[in-house]
Each structure stands twice: as structure tokens, then as C-alpha cells.
Short mmCIF file of C-alpha atoms in Angstrom, two decimals:
data_model
loop_
_atom_site.label_atom_id
_atom_site.label_comp_id
_atom_site.label_asym_id
_atom_site.label_seq_id
_atom_site.Cartn_x
_atom_site.Cartn_y
_atom_site.Cartn_z
CA ASP C 1 -90.35 33.36 25.80
CA LYS C 2 -93.08 30.71 25.50
CA THR C 3 -91.48 27.30 25.06
CA GLY C 4 -90.40 25.71 28.32
CA THR C 5 -91.42 28.76 30.34
CA ILE C 6 -95.21 28.86 30.35
CA THR C 7 -95.33 25.51 28.56
CA LYS C 8 -93.67 22.30 29.74
CA GLY C 9 -91.13 22.34 26.91
CA ILE C 10 -91.88 18.65 26.33
CA MET C 11 -93.19 18.43 22.79
CA SER C 12 -94.87 15.55 21.00
CA VAL C 13 -96.11 15.07 17.46
CA VAL C 14 -99.90 14.75 17.56
CA ARG C 15 -100.92 15.08 13.91
CA VAL C 16 -99.46 14.26 10.50
CA VAL C 17 -100.68 15.77 7.22
CA THR C 18 -99.55 14.60 3.77
CA PRO C 19 -100.92 15.41 0.31
CA GLU C 20 -103.17 12.35 0.63
CA HIS C 21 -103.83 11.97 4.37
CA ASP C 22 -104.61 13.87 7.57
CA LEU C 23 -104.17 11.63 10.61
CA GLU C 24 -103.67 11.72 14.36
CA MET C 25 -100.47 10.09 15.60
CA HIS C 26 -102.36 7.38 17.48
CA GLU C 27 -103.89 6.13 14.22
CA THR C 28 -102.25 3.63 11.87
CA LEU C 29 -100.07 5.72 9.57
CA PRO C 30 -99.66 5.04 5.84
CA SER C 31 -96.28 4.93 4.10
CA ASP C 32 -96.32 8.60 3.04
CA ALA C 33 -96.77 9.63 6.69
CA ASP C 34 -93.88 7.35 7.69
CA GLU C 35 -91.76 8.98 4.97
CA LEU C 36 -92.64 12.42 6.36
CA LEU C 37 -91.55 11.41 9.87
CA LEU C 38 -88.34 9.86 8.51
CA LEU C 39 -87.44 13.10 6.72
CA GLY C 40 -88.22 15.08 9.87
CA ALA C 41 -85.81 12.88 11.83
CA LEU C 42 -83.07 13.24 9.19
CA ASN C 43 -83.36 17.03 8.97
CA ASN C 44 -82.63 17.09 12.66
CA ASP C 45 -79.75 17.63 15.11
CA ALA C 46 -81.33 15.86 18.09
CA SER C 47 -79.91 12.68 19.53
CA VAL C 48 -81.97 10.17 21.49
CA GLN C 49 -80.27 7.32 23.31
CA LYS C 50 -81.34 5.11 26.18
CA ASP C 51 -79.94 7.31 28.92
CA LYS C 52 -79.37 10.60 27.12
CA ARG C 53 -81.52 13.03 25.13
CA VAL C 54 -79.81 16.01 23.51
CA GLY C 55 -81.47 18.60 21.33
CA HIS C 56 -84.23 21.18 20.99
CA PRO C 57 -87.66 19.98 22.22
CA THR C 58 -89.10 20.33 18.70
CA GLU C 59 -86.43 18.13 17.15
CA LEU C 60 -86.57 15.60 19.98
CA ALA C 61 -90.32 15.28 19.37
CA LEU C 62 -89.73 14.54 15.68
CA VAL C 63 -87.18 11.85 16.51
CA ASP C 64 -89.53 10.33 19.10
CA ALA C 65 -92.36 10.23 16.54
CA ALA C 66 -90.15 8.45 14.01
CA ILE C 67 -89.07 5.90 16.61
CA ASP C 68 -92.71 5.35 17.62
CA VAL C 69 -93.60 4.23 14.08
CA GLY C 70 -90.68 1.81 14.01
CA ILE C 71 -88.03 3.80 12.18
CA ASP C 72 -84.45 2.91 13.11
CA ILE C 73 -82.92 6.38 13.33
CA ARG C 74 -79.31 5.22 13.46
CA SER C 75 -79.68 3.06 10.34
CA ALA C 76 -81.63 5.77 8.51
CA ARG C 77 -78.94 8.37 9.21
CA ALA C 78 -76.26 5.92 8.09
CA ASN C 79 -78.09 5.08 4.86
CA MET C 80 -78.76 8.75 4.09
CA ALA C 81 -75.56 10.38 5.30
CA ARG C 82 -75.70 14.13 5.73
CA ILE C 83 -73.33 15.91 3.35
CA GLY C 84 -74.37 19.52 3.87
CA GLU C 85 -76.45 21.80 6.06
CA ILE C 86 -77.93 25.27 6.30
CA PRO C 87 -78.87 25.68 9.97
CA PHE C 88 -82.19 27.09 11.11
CA SER C 89 -82.26 30.82 11.72
CA SER C 90 -84.98 33.13 12.93
CA ASP C 91 -84.71 35.13 9.72
CA ARG C 92 -85.00 32.15 7.37
CA LYS C 93 -87.38 30.17 9.58
CA TYR C 94 -86.27 26.94 7.96
CA MET C 95 -83.40 24.44 8.05
CA VAL C 96 -81.86 22.61 5.08
CA THR C 97 -79.87 19.39 5.14
CA ALA C 98 -78.33 17.62 2.13
CA HIS C 99 -78.14 13.83 2.01
CA ARG C 100 -76.93 11.15 -0.37
CA ARG C 101 -79.39 8.36 -1.12
CA ASP C 102 -78.72 5.68 -3.77
CA ASN C 103 -75.97 7.82 -5.35
CA GLU C 104 -78.39 10.72 -5.61
CA ASP C 105 -78.19 14.01 -3.71
CA ILE C 106 -81.37 15.18 -2.04
CA MET C 107 -82.18 18.23 0.09
CA ILE C 108 -84.63 18.10 2.99
CA ILE C 109 -86.15 21.42 4.03
CA LYS C 110 -88.05 21.79 7.31
CA GLY C 111 -89.55 24.95 8.77
CA ALA C 112 -92.43 27.41 8.98
CA PRO C 113 -95.22 26.34 6.60
CA GLU C 114 -95.52 29.73 4.91
CA ARG C 115 -91.80 29.64 4.02
CA ILE C 116 -91.84 26.04 2.82
CA PHE C 117 -94.94 26.52 0.64
CA GLU C 118 -93.21 29.39 -1.19
CA MET C 119 -90.50 26.94 -2.34
CA CYS C 120 -92.80 24.17 -3.52
CA ASP C 121 -94.45 23.39 -6.82
CA MET C 122 -98.08 22.66 -5.98
CA SER C 123 -101.49 23.48 -7.35
CA ALA C 124 -103.57 26.28 -5.90
CA LYS C 125 -105.96 23.66 -4.52
CA GLU C 126 -103.17 21.74 -2.78
CA ARG C 127 -101.69 24.89 -1.30
CA HIS C 128 -105.09 26.09 -0.09
CA ARG C 129 -105.66 22.73 1.64
CA PHE C 130 -102.30 22.81 3.39
CA GLU C 131 -102.71 26.46 4.43
CA GLN C 132 -106.23 25.85 5.72
CA ILE C 133 -105.14 22.85 7.81
CA SER C 134 -102.04 24.72 9.03
CA ASP C 135 -104.15 27.67 10.21
CA GLU C 136 -106.65 25.35 11.88
CA MET C 137 -103.89 23.53 13.80
CA ALA C 138 -102.21 26.81 14.78
CA GLN C 139 -105.51 28.11 16.17
CA LYS C 140 -105.58 25.07 18.45
CA GLY C 141 -102.21 26.05 19.89
CA LEU C 142 -100.18 23.51 17.93
CA ARG C 143 -96.74 24.25 16.50
CA VAL C 144 -96.80 23.41 12.79
CA LEU C 145 -93.79 22.47 10.67
CA ALA C 146 -93.77 21.71 6.97
CA VAL C 147 -91.28 19.40 5.25
CA ALA C 148 -90.21 19.46 1.61
CA THR C 149 -87.57 17.76 -0.53
CA LYS C 150 -85.65 18.68 -3.64
CA SER C 151 -83.33 16.52 -5.71
CA GLY C 152 -79.97 17.94 -6.62
CA PRO C 153 -76.87 19.39 -4.97
CA MET C 154 -76.89 21.57 -1.85
CA VAL C 155 -77.80 25.21 -2.45
CA LYS C 156 -75.77 28.13 -1.12
CA GLU C 157 -76.93 29.73 2.10
CA ASP C 158 -78.24 32.88 0.41
CA GLU C 159 -79.66 31.05 -2.61
CA LYS C 160 -83.42 30.90 -3.01
CA ILE C 161 -84.91 27.40 -3.13
CA LEU C 162 -87.52 26.77 -5.84
CA HIS C 163 -89.34 23.78 -7.37
CA ALA C 164 -89.29 21.69 -4.18
CA SER C 165 -91.89 19.03 -3.40
CA CYS C 166 -94.02 19.39 -0.28
CA VAL C 167 -94.01 16.11 1.65
CA GLY C 168 -96.42 17.29 4.34
CA MET C 169 -96.80 18.88 7.76
CA VAL C 170 -96.49 17.77 11.36
CA ALA C 171 -98.27 19.36 14.31
CA LEU C 172 -96.57 19.38 17.70
CA GLN C 173 -98.16 19.94 21.07
CA ASP C 174 -96.41 21.57 24.02
CA PRO C 175 -98.88 21.57 26.93
CA LEU C 176 -99.13 24.43 29.38
CA ARG C 177 -97.65 23.92 32.82
CA GLU C 178 -100.38 23.25 35.37
CA SER C 179 -99.34 26.28 37.41
CA THR C 180 -99.06 28.71 34.48
CA LYS C 181 -102.52 30.27 34.60
CA SER C 182 -102.59 30.79 38.37
CA THR C 183 -99.03 32.15 38.25
CA ILE C 184 -99.87 34.71 35.58
CA GLU C 185 -103.02 35.73 37.48
CA GLU C 186 -100.91 36.29 40.60
CA LEU C 187 -98.33 38.31 38.65
CA ASN C 188 -101.11 40.45 37.15
CA SER C 189 -102.54 41.04 40.64
CA ALA C 190 -99.08 42.16 41.72
CA GLY C 191 -99.05 44.76 38.94
CA ILE C 192 -96.58 42.78 36.84
CA ARG C 193 -97.49 42.66 33.15
CA VAL C 194 -96.79 39.36 31.38
CA VAL C 195 -96.07 39.55 27.64
CA LEU C 196 -95.61 36.48 25.43
CA VAL C 197 -92.75 36.53 22.91
CA THR C 198 -92.40 33.56 20.57
CA GLY C 199 -91.31 32.42 17.16
CA ASP C 200 -94.58 30.53 16.71
CA HIS C 201 -97.42 31.33 14.32
CA PRO C 202 -99.66 34.22 15.57
CA SER C 203 -102.66 31.87 15.93
CA THR C 204 -100.62 29.40 17.98
CA ALA C 205 -99.29 32.19 20.17
CA SER C 206 -102.78 33.66 20.67
CA TYR C 207 -104.25 30.30 21.66
CA ILE C 208 -101.47 29.65 24.19
CA ALA C 209 -101.72 33.20 25.59
CA GLU C 210 -105.49 33.00 26.08
CA ASN C 211 -105.27 29.62 27.79
CA ALA C 212 -102.47 30.91 30.01
CA GLY C 213 -104.60 33.82 31.18
CA ILE C 214 -102.82 36.56 29.22
CA GLU C 215 -105.43 39.12 28.21
CA ILE C 216 -104.88 39.96 24.54
CA GLY C 217 -107.61 42.45 23.69
CA GLU C 218 -108.02 44.18 20.35
CA ASN C 219 -104.87 44.43 18.21
CA GLY C 220 -102.94 42.71 20.99
CA VAL C 221 -100.94 40.41 18.69
CA ILE C 222 -98.27 41.54 16.23
CA THR C 223 -95.65 39.69 14.23
CA GLY C 224 -91.97 40.23 13.63
CA THR C 225 -92.78 41.47 10.12
CA GLU C 226 -95.06 44.16 11.55
CA LEU C 227 -92.35 45.07 14.05
CA ASP C 228 -89.91 45.64 11.20
CA GLU C 229 -92.32 48.20 9.73
CA MET C 230 -92.53 50.15 13.00
CA SER C 231 -90.18 52.88 14.11
CA ASP C 232 -88.86 52.74 17.67
CA ASP C 233 -91.12 55.67 18.64
CA GLU C 234 -94.20 53.96 17.21
CA LEU C 235 -93.35 50.71 18.97
CA GLN C 236 -92.85 52.53 22.26
CA SER C 237 -96.24 54.25 21.94
CA ARG C 238 -98.08 51.01 21.08
CA ILE C 239 -96.26 48.45 23.19
CA ALA C 240 -98.46 48.78 26.28
CA ARG C 241 -101.42 47.49 24.20
CA ILE C 242 -99.55 44.49 22.77
CA ALA C 243 -99.74 41.23 24.72
CA VAL C 244 -98.31 38.75 22.20
CA PHE C 245 -95.39 38.99 19.79
CA ALA C 246 -95.28 36.14 17.24
CA ARG C 247 -92.79 35.05 14.58
CA VAL C 248 -90.07 37.13 16.20
CA ASP C 249 -86.31 36.72 16.05
CA PRO C 250 -83.58 37.76 18.56
CA ARG C 251 -83.31 41.35 17.29
CA HIS C 252 -87.07 41.78 17.69
CA LYS C 253 -86.83 40.58 21.29
CA VAL C 254 -84.15 43.17 21.99
CA ARG C 255 -86.35 45.93 20.51
CA ILE C 256 -89.32 44.80 22.61
CA VAL C 257 -87.30 44.85 25.84
CA GLN C 258 -85.77 48.23 24.98
CA ALA C 259 -89.19 49.72 24.17
CA TRP C 260 -90.50 48.73 27.60
CA LYS C 261 -87.39 50.13 29.28
CA ASN C 262 -87.85 53.39 27.39
CA ARG C 263 -91.25 53.65 29.06
CA ASP C 264 -89.40 53.65 32.39
CA GLN C 265 -90.44 50.10 33.25
CA ILE C 266 -88.39 47.41 34.98
CA VAL C 267 -88.16 44.52 32.51
CA ALA C 268 -87.42 40.87 33.20
CA MET C 269 -86.77 38.61 30.21
CA VAL C 270 -87.33 34.88 30.74
CA GLY C 271 -85.88 32.48 28.19
CA ASP C 272 -83.93 29.31 27.62
CA GLY C 273 -82.22 29.53 24.25
CA VAL C 274 -79.34 31.21 22.47
CA ASN C 275 -81.89 33.38 20.67
CA ASP C 276 -83.05 34.79 24.03
CA ALA C 277 -79.58 35.74 25.29
CA ALA C 278 -79.34 39.18 23.66
CA ALA C 279 -82.71 40.29 25.06
CA MET C 280 -81.82 38.87 28.49
CA LYS C 281 -78.65 40.95 28.50
CA VAL C 282 -80.54 44.16 27.63
CA ALA C 283 -83.29 43.51 30.22
CA ASP C 284 -82.99 44.74 33.80
CA ILE C 285 -83.21 41.12 34.93
CA GLY C 286 -82.35 38.19 32.69
CA VAL C 287 -83.90 34.92 33.85
CA ALA C 288 -82.80 31.61 32.32
CA LEU C 289 -84.29 28.17 32.72
CA GLY C 290 -82.18 25.50 34.37
CA SER C 291 -82.68 23.29 31.33
CA GLY C 292 -81.71 26.13 28.99
CA THR C 293 -78.54 26.55 26.98
CA ASP C 294 -75.22 27.45 28.60
CA VAL C 295 -75.26 30.77 26.72
CA ALA C 296 -78.65 31.70 28.18
CA GLN C 297 -77.59 30.75 31.71
CA GLN C 298 -74.28 32.62 31.52
CA THR C 299 -76.02 35.75 30.22
CA SER C 300 -78.78 35.69 32.82
CA ASP C 301 -78.89 37.26 36.27
CA MET C 302 -80.96 34.42 37.70
CA VAL C 303 -81.49 30.76 36.79
CA LEU C 304 -84.73 28.88 37.51
CA LEU C 305 -83.45 25.45 38.46
CA ASP C 306 -86.97 23.98 38.40
CA ASP C 307 -87.90 25.61 35.05
CA ASN C 308 -91.07 26.90 36.69
CA LEU C 309 -92.51 30.37 36.16
CA ALA C 310 -94.13 30.10 39.59
CA THR C 311 -90.63 30.39 41.08
CA ILE C 312 -90.49 33.97 39.78
CA THR C 313 -93.71 34.72 41.64
CA SER C 314 -92.19 33.30 44.81
CA ALA C 315 -89.05 35.39 44.28
CA VAL C 316 -91.11 38.57 43.75
CA ARG C 317 -93.11 37.86 46.88
CA GLU C 318 -90.00 37.16 48.93
CA GLY C 319 -88.38 40.36 47.67
CA ARG C 320 -91.42 42.43 48.60
CA VAL C 321 -91.65 40.83 52.05
CA ILE C 322 -87.96 41.52 52.71
CA PHE C 323 -88.29 45.14 51.57
CA ASP C 324 -91.42 45.62 53.71
CA ASN C 325 -89.63 44.19 56.74
CA ILE C 326 -86.63 46.46 56.20
CA ARG C 327 -89.00 49.43 56.24
CA LYS C 328 -90.73 48.20 59.39
CA VAL C 329 -87.40 47.85 61.21
CA ILE C 330 -86.36 51.34 60.04
CA VAL C 331 -89.59 52.90 61.34
CA TYR C 332 -89.31 51.03 64.63
CA LEU C 333 -85.67 51.95 65.32
CA LEU C 334 -85.75 55.54 64.02
CA ALA C 335 -88.98 56.34 65.85
CA ASP C 336 -87.50 54.96 69.06
CA SER C 337 -84.26 56.91 68.66
CA PHE C 338 -86.14 60.07 67.66
CA SER C 339 -88.24 59.80 70.83
CA GLU C 340 -85.17 59.46 73.05
CA ILE C 341 -83.34 62.37 71.40
CA ILE C 342 -86.25 64.79 71.70
CA LEU C 343 -87.13 63.69 75.24
CA ILE C 344 -83.59 64.31 76.50
CA GLY C 345 -83.12 67.43 74.37
CA GLY C 346 -86.47 68.85 75.51
CA ALA C 347 -85.67 68.25 79.17
CA ILE C 348 -82.30 69.98 78.83
CA ALA C 349 -83.85 72.90 76.92
CA LEU C 350 -86.44 73.37 79.67
CA GLY C 351 -83.77 73.28 82.37
CA MET C 352 -84.90 69.98 83.86
CA PRO C 353 -82.65 67.12 85.02
CA LEU C 354 -81.85 64.29 82.60
CA PRO C 355 -84.97 62.07 82.42
CA VAL C 356 -82.90 58.94 81.63
CA LEU C 357 -79.26 58.00 82.09
CA ALA C 358 -76.87 56.86 79.36
CA VAL C 359 -76.72 53.30 80.72
CA GLN C 360 -80.52 53.13 80.67
CA ILE C 361 -80.65 54.25 77.02
CA LEU C 362 -78.02 51.65 76.17
CA TRP C 363 -80.12 48.95 77.84
CA ILE C 364 -83.26 49.99 75.93
CA ASN C 365 -81.53 50.14 72.55
CA LEU C 366 -79.46 46.97 72.83
CA VAL C 367 -81.58 44.68 75.00
CA THR C 368 -85.22 45.67 75.44
CA ASP C 369 -85.68 46.83 71.80
CA GLY C 370 -82.94 44.67 70.31
CA PHE C 371 -84.86 41.41 70.18
CA PRO C 372 -88.15 42.87 68.82
CA HIS C 373 -86.45 44.61 65.90
CA LEU C 374 -84.66 41.37 64.99
CA ALA C 375 -87.98 39.52 65.22
CA LEU C 376 -89.56 42.04 62.83
CA THR C 377 -87.27 40.74 60.09
CA THR C 378 -89.06 37.37 60.32
CA GLU C 379 -92.51 38.81 59.55
CA PRO C 380 -94.08 36.37 57.06
CA GLY C 381 -95.54 39.05 54.82
CA GLU C 382 -98.93 40.73 54.67
CA ASP C 383 -101.89 39.15 52.90
CA ASP C 384 -101.97 41.83 50.19
CA VAL C 385 -98.23 41.84 49.45
CA MET C 386 -98.90 40.39 45.97
CA LYS C 387 -101.89 42.64 45.31
CA ARG C 388 -100.01 45.92 45.29
CA PRO C 389 -98.51 47.67 42.28
CA PRO C 390 -94.70 47.61 42.11
CA ARG C 391 -92.75 50.44 43.70
CA ARG C 392 -91.56 53.23 41.45
CA LYS C 393 -87.85 53.04 40.64
CA GLU C 394 -87.20 56.45 42.15
CA GLU C 395 -89.09 55.74 45.38
CA PRO C 396 -86.71 55.99 48.36
CA VAL C 397 -86.45 53.35 51.06
CA VAL C 398 -87.69 55.86 53.64
CA ASP C 399 -90.65 57.49 51.91
CA ARG C 400 -92.80 60.44 52.96
CA ASP C 401 -95.38 58.32 54.79
CA MET C 402 -92.65 56.64 56.83
CA LYS C 403 -91.17 60.02 57.80
CA ILE C 404 -94.59 61.23 58.93
CA LEU C 405 -95.13 58.06 60.97
CA ILE C 406 -91.68 58.34 62.60
CA PHE C 407 -92.35 62.01 63.40
CA ILE C 408 -95.80 61.31 64.89
CA ILE C 409 -94.51 58.43 67.02
CA GLY C 410 -91.66 60.57 68.32
CA ILE C 411 -93.76 63.65 69.02
CA VAL C 412 -96.55 61.74 70.80
CA THR C 413 -93.99 60.00 73.01
CA ASP C 414 -92.08 63.20 73.75
CA ILE C 415 -95.07 65.36 74.59
CA GLY C 416 -96.59 62.70 76.83
CA LEU C 417 -93.40 61.84 78.67
CA LEU C 418 -92.18 65.42 78.99
CA LEU C 419 -95.50 66.46 80.51
CA LEU C 420 -95.43 63.48 82.86
CA PHE C 421 -91.81 64.20 83.84
CA TRP C 422 -92.58 67.89 84.46
CA MET C 423 -95.73 67.14 86.52
CA LEU C 424 -94.10 64.49 88.69
CA LEU C 425 -90.99 66.61 89.15
CA GLY C 426 -93.23 69.42 90.38
CA ARG C 427 -94.88 67.07 92.84
CA GLY C 428 -91.55 66.36 94.46
CA TYR C 429 -90.92 62.85 93.13
CA ASP C 430 -87.48 61.46 93.86
CA ILE C 431 -85.24 61.78 90.76
CA GLU C 432 -84.38 58.05 90.80
CA HIS C 433 -88.07 57.20 90.93
CA LEU C 434 -88.76 59.62 88.07
CA ARG C 435 -85.94 58.23 85.95
CA THR C 436 -87.16 54.68 86.59
CA ILE C 437 -90.61 55.72 85.33
CA MET C 438 -89.11 57.38 82.21
CA PHE C 439 -86.76 54.42 81.68
CA SER C 440 -89.66 51.96 81.88
CA ALA C 441 -91.94 54.18 79.80
CA LEU C 442 -89.51 54.21 76.87
CA ALA C 443 -89.00 50.46 77.11
CA ILE C 444 -92.64 49.38 77.56
CA ASP C 445 -93.80 51.95 75.02
CA SER C 446 -91.62 50.51 72.25
CA LEU C 447 -92.64 46.96 73.17
CA PHE C 448 -96.28 47.98 72.65
CA TYR C 449 -95.99 49.87 69.37
CA VAL C 450 -93.84 47.19 67.74
CA PHE C 451 -97.16 45.45 67.04
CA ALA C 452 -98.40 48.55 65.22
CA VAL C 453 -95.40 48.59 62.89
CA ARG C 454 -95.92 44.95 61.92
CA SER C 455 -97.89 46.59 59.12
CA LEU C 456 -97.39 50.14 57.89
CA ARG C 457 -100.64 49.88 55.91
CA HIS C 458 -103.15 47.91 57.95
CA SER C 459 -104.62 48.09 61.43
CA VAL C 460 -103.00 46.10 64.19
CA LEU C 461 -106.43 44.51 64.74
CA SER C 462 -106.37 42.98 61.24
CA ILE C 463 -103.03 41.22 61.79
CA LYS C 464 -103.00 37.77 63.34
CA LEU C 465 -101.43 38.18 66.76
CA PHE C 466 -99.63 34.83 66.84
CA ARG C 467 -98.49 34.79 63.21
CA ASN C 468 -94.97 35.86 64.17
CA LYS C 469 -94.09 33.72 67.16
CA TRP C 470 -90.57 35.16 67.36
CA LEU C 471 -91.94 38.66 67.87
CA ASN C 472 -94.20 37.47 70.67
CA VAL C 473 -91.24 35.73 72.32
CA ALA C 474 -89.12 38.88 71.91
CA VAL C 475 -91.79 41.14 73.45
CA VAL C 476 -92.40 38.82 76.41
CA GLY C 477 -88.64 38.53 76.86
CA GLY C 478 -88.24 42.31 76.65
CA ILE C 479 -90.89 42.88 79.31
CA ALA C 480 -89.26 40.28 81.57
CA LEU C 481 -85.84 41.88 81.17
CA GLN C 482 -87.24 45.35 81.88
CA ILE C 483 -88.95 44.12 85.04
CA ALA C 484 -85.67 42.50 86.07
CA ALA C 485 -83.84 45.81 85.55
CA ILE C 486 -86.26 47.43 88.01
CA TYR C 487 -86.67 44.76 90.68
CA VAL C 488 -83.47 42.66 90.71
CA PRO C 489 -81.12 44.24 93.31
CA PHE C 490 -77.80 44.09 91.43
CA LEU C 491 -79.49 45.45 88.28
CA GLN C 492 -81.06 48.23 90.36
CA GLU C 493 -77.58 49.33 91.30
CA LEU C 494 -76.34 49.09 87.73
CA PHE C 495 -79.21 51.12 86.23
CA SER C 496 -79.98 53.36 89.23
CA THR C 497 -83.59 52.16 89.39
CA VAL C 498 -86.11 51.74 92.20
CA PRO C 499 -89.19 49.49 92.38
CA LEU C 500 -92.30 50.98 90.75
CA LEU C 501 -95.75 51.07 92.33
CA LEU C 502 -98.89 49.62 90.73
CA GLN C 503 -100.16 53.11 89.95
CA ASP C 504 -96.90 53.83 88.10
CA TRP C 505 -97.44 50.79 85.89
CA MET C 506 -101.04 51.82 85.20
CA VAL C 507 -99.85 55.22 83.99
CA LEU C 508 -97.17 53.63 81.78
CA ILE C 509 -99.61 51.18 80.21
CA GLY C 510 -102.15 53.98 79.66
CA LEU C 511 -99.57 56.13 77.85
CA SER C 512 -98.52 53.19 75.70
CA LEU C 513 -102.13 52.47 74.70
CA ILE C 514 -102.72 56.13 73.82
CA LYS C 515 -99.63 56.08 71.62
CA LEU C 516 -100.80 52.87 69.94
CA ILE C 517 -104.18 54.47 69.15
CA VAL C 518 -102.51 57.59 67.71
CA ILE C 519 -100.25 55.44 65.50
CA GLU C 520 -103.24 53.48 64.20
CA ILE C 521 -105.16 56.69 63.40
CA THR C 522 -102.09 58.08 61.61
CA LYS C 523 -101.72 54.89 59.55
CA GLU C 524 -105.38 55.02 58.51
CA VAL C 525 -105.11 58.69 57.48
CA LEU C 526 -101.96 57.94 55.45
CA VAL C 527 -103.73 55.05 53.68
CA ILE C 528 -106.66 57.33 52.74
CA VAL C 529 -104.28 60.02 51.44
CA ARG C 530 -102.28 57.40 49.52
CA ARG C 531 -105.45 56.10 47.83
CA LYS C 532 -106.49 59.60 46.82
CA ARG C 533 -103.03 60.27 45.37
CA TYR C 534 -103.15 57.03 43.41
CA ALA C 535 -106.67 57.75 42.10
CA ALA C 536 -105.57 61.23 41.00
CA SER C 537 -102.59 59.79 39.12
CA ILE C 538 -104.70 57.41 37.00
#
């Protein structure tokens, strides 16, 4: 929805048009313009007091304009007491109030110019002038309302109004939020399509959309009337090409949301009014503005307390970062566990002694690796996190590329360590010495490749080393704890370890670097394959 979402929702009257005049609000207004503003304030449910403003932004703007020209709203409403009302509806697109003035009943009608002009007695020349000015103002992004009066008693709600007198038109401005254009650009970069849905005139909606950075294209704007003429199948086939929906009512909004959902898309509906509630309920995610109606907020799944569309962008980014980090932790932990299982299973299958003891595995999983995997959850997010298309709904948490990466990490570790264990065993190494090497290899190895899984898409060389200070602290701490487990006497007894020689450490570091290189090559190959798959799907 447009008002209050991509615009500020703070409207002001900027232009007044009567049968005789066409003036900006900052100019000195004649009496017929004052009369127009008075009628706009009477056909109005807004209330403006010193410390409280209640009402729709459009109606508040009309009251403000009347006050600005010196009209005493309270006295005017007392002198012309309201005795009847037909509320505004999206179908009618106008509101009627009945008042008593000098023992005479009078109706005030306010609404969409095209609806008001149909009710009024005016010459073809007068109507052409009003329509021309209305279109011109709409093309500048202004919301245009026409006001008419008719003497006589209140009509019934379904009764057609004829022979009214057109008093004039007012143009209201609702400026874009400063962050709107950049926010929409960022959402587009993230593969999130932004569609504008509004009750405004098509020209007004198009102007706002273009200035907000919404690409309209050819035939990208349709009205509620055109929607009514479309079947659901036709709407579903065309909806991807439509960027702006104008002059729509609540049932149209529901159809629009449903059509996108039928195309297997995740739909978020952002709105602030009662007329948005039904569409918000149908959408996958209903988002209400903090300044919106209670109905909208109660229907929604999320409320923007700051009324800022940019908050949605922040929420999307945060969600993607969290999901990425979950995947990184899964790869790190499963690859580590897979390596340990195959190493021990392979040694048993080949008839060799256990390469590591249970207490050593427990130390690696809970202490040495425990802190790095917790630190991975604090990764701030990759630079391209908002430049990727959204995940498919059916995509699992552990996808094919992750399984391949986990398998490669495990196999590289197992083959290298099993060969090392077999060679050193054949050379007559003491079993405690061998187990200390294997114990340290598993620990140091995982502390090295944790840097590789900081990104499952990009090279470790492209990631800023000190961006995640907690991971650096965790790795340094893990290395210190592992060294303590090997060289501190009481820990040596606990873990059955012996001090390692310099040449042992050189071998361990060499194996870890080889594994890191293999992981980086695997990641690059997976990225190339992923790009080819994506290109083939377009």
C-alpha cells in the first residue's frame, strides 16, 4: 500500500481549484476557495486539537488547510450540524454528509473527481477544465479530491446522486520518504519485487512509483475496473508484468495477493488501514505500520514501529544472515563429526588400534570446536547477502552443495589422517604419541578450516580476517587449550597425551593447509556449477 509506507503519510493541501480560480495554497485565497476548504472540513471525520490529532491523513490535511485560512472548525461544525452520513467506501469512492444550515438541509459530497463530476450539473466546457486540471495534478503525483453540494434531504445509501453543484477540487501532496528509493533499489537487488497497490488515480500512482524507483514498463499499470474484467487465470498470467495497481479496493488487494501466491511466490503485504487487513491476512506475511489502525496491526504478522519500509530491508537482511550462519555451523559441525566417524571406523575396519580415545573426542567436540562454532553464529553477513535471489520455498536447510562440501571435508581429512596413522604405526611410533598426533590433527584441522566455512560461496582470501573478532578469539583460545592438553602434566594424564616434537607440528600444519586448499577449490567448483544451473534455468 502506498500511503504511509513509501510516502510519509503526512499530507498537506497544496492547490485549490474552483470554477473561477486555480491557486496554490500559499497564495491569498478568494471566498470561493475558502468555502471549498470549509466544506472539505465539514465532510470530514478528523479531529485536530492542540495535543491530539485523530483521523486519516487525507482528512487531517483538509482540516489543517481550513484552519490555515482562518476557519474555526469547532464553530463551523456547530453551525452546520451533521444530521446524516454515508461513509466513504472503496466501491463508491466518495463520502456524503448531510448538514442543516439556516433551516435548510444540504448534502456535501467529497471523493474521486470522476465520481463527483458524474453527479454534477455543469457545462461540457466546465467539466473539461476540471478533468484537464485533475489529470495534470494527478500526473504530478498529487492526490485529487472533488467536492460538491446538493440542497435537500439526505439520500439513501444506494440512491444515485444527481444535479449536484461542483464546488471545486483540492490537491494533496504526500511526499516520498527519503529512504524509499534506496530501499526499493536494495529490495530489487535482493530479488524482491515491489508492487504498488493504491486507491489513487493511475497517473498519481505512476508518478509516485517512478519517483520511488519502481520500474513500470509497458502496460505496467492497471486499475480496479480492469481487474474486475479479468479472470483469475488471466490475472495470474499477467501479474508479473504489472507494477502498479490503482483505484483498487480491499477485494482487489486480496485477488492481487492470491494471484502472486498462485505463482508459487512468497508474498508480503504492507499496509496501515482497515482496507488492507483482508489482503494482509491472505499474504504469507502481513506487515502493518505502527501508526496504522488496530485492525491492521491485529491482523498482521509483523508491525513496523517506525513506519519505515527500510526496516523491512533490515529484517530481510538479518533473516538471510541468520540462515547463512545456521548453514555455516551445520557444515562445520557435521564435517567435523563425519571426519571423526570415518577415521575411527576406517581404523577399526583395517584392523588398526583406535586412533583417538573417547575422552579426546569429547574434548575436541565440546571445547576445542565448541567456541568456534558459537562464534560462527556472530558472523556479520557477507557483502552480497542482499544481492542474491531469495531461496526457493522447497529448498532444504542442508542442500546438495552443503552435502558435497561436508563429504569432501570428511574424506580429505580421513584419507590424510588414515595414511599418516598407518605410516607412523608401521614405523614403530608409540601408540600414545600416535594418538596425540591424531588428537591434535583433528583439533588443529577444524580450527583452520573454520575460516573457510565463514563463507560457503566465496574464497577465504576475500573475507576480512578481523571482521569477526569473536571467531578469532575462539580460534586462538582453541589452539591454546589444545596446546595445554598436550603439555600441561595433569591434562596429559587425563587425555593420555605426550609432548609433540616440532616436526610433528609441521606435519599437522601442512595437512591442515592442504585441507584448506581442497575446501577452497571445492567451493569454487560448486559456485561455477551453481551459476551454470541458474543460467540454464532462465
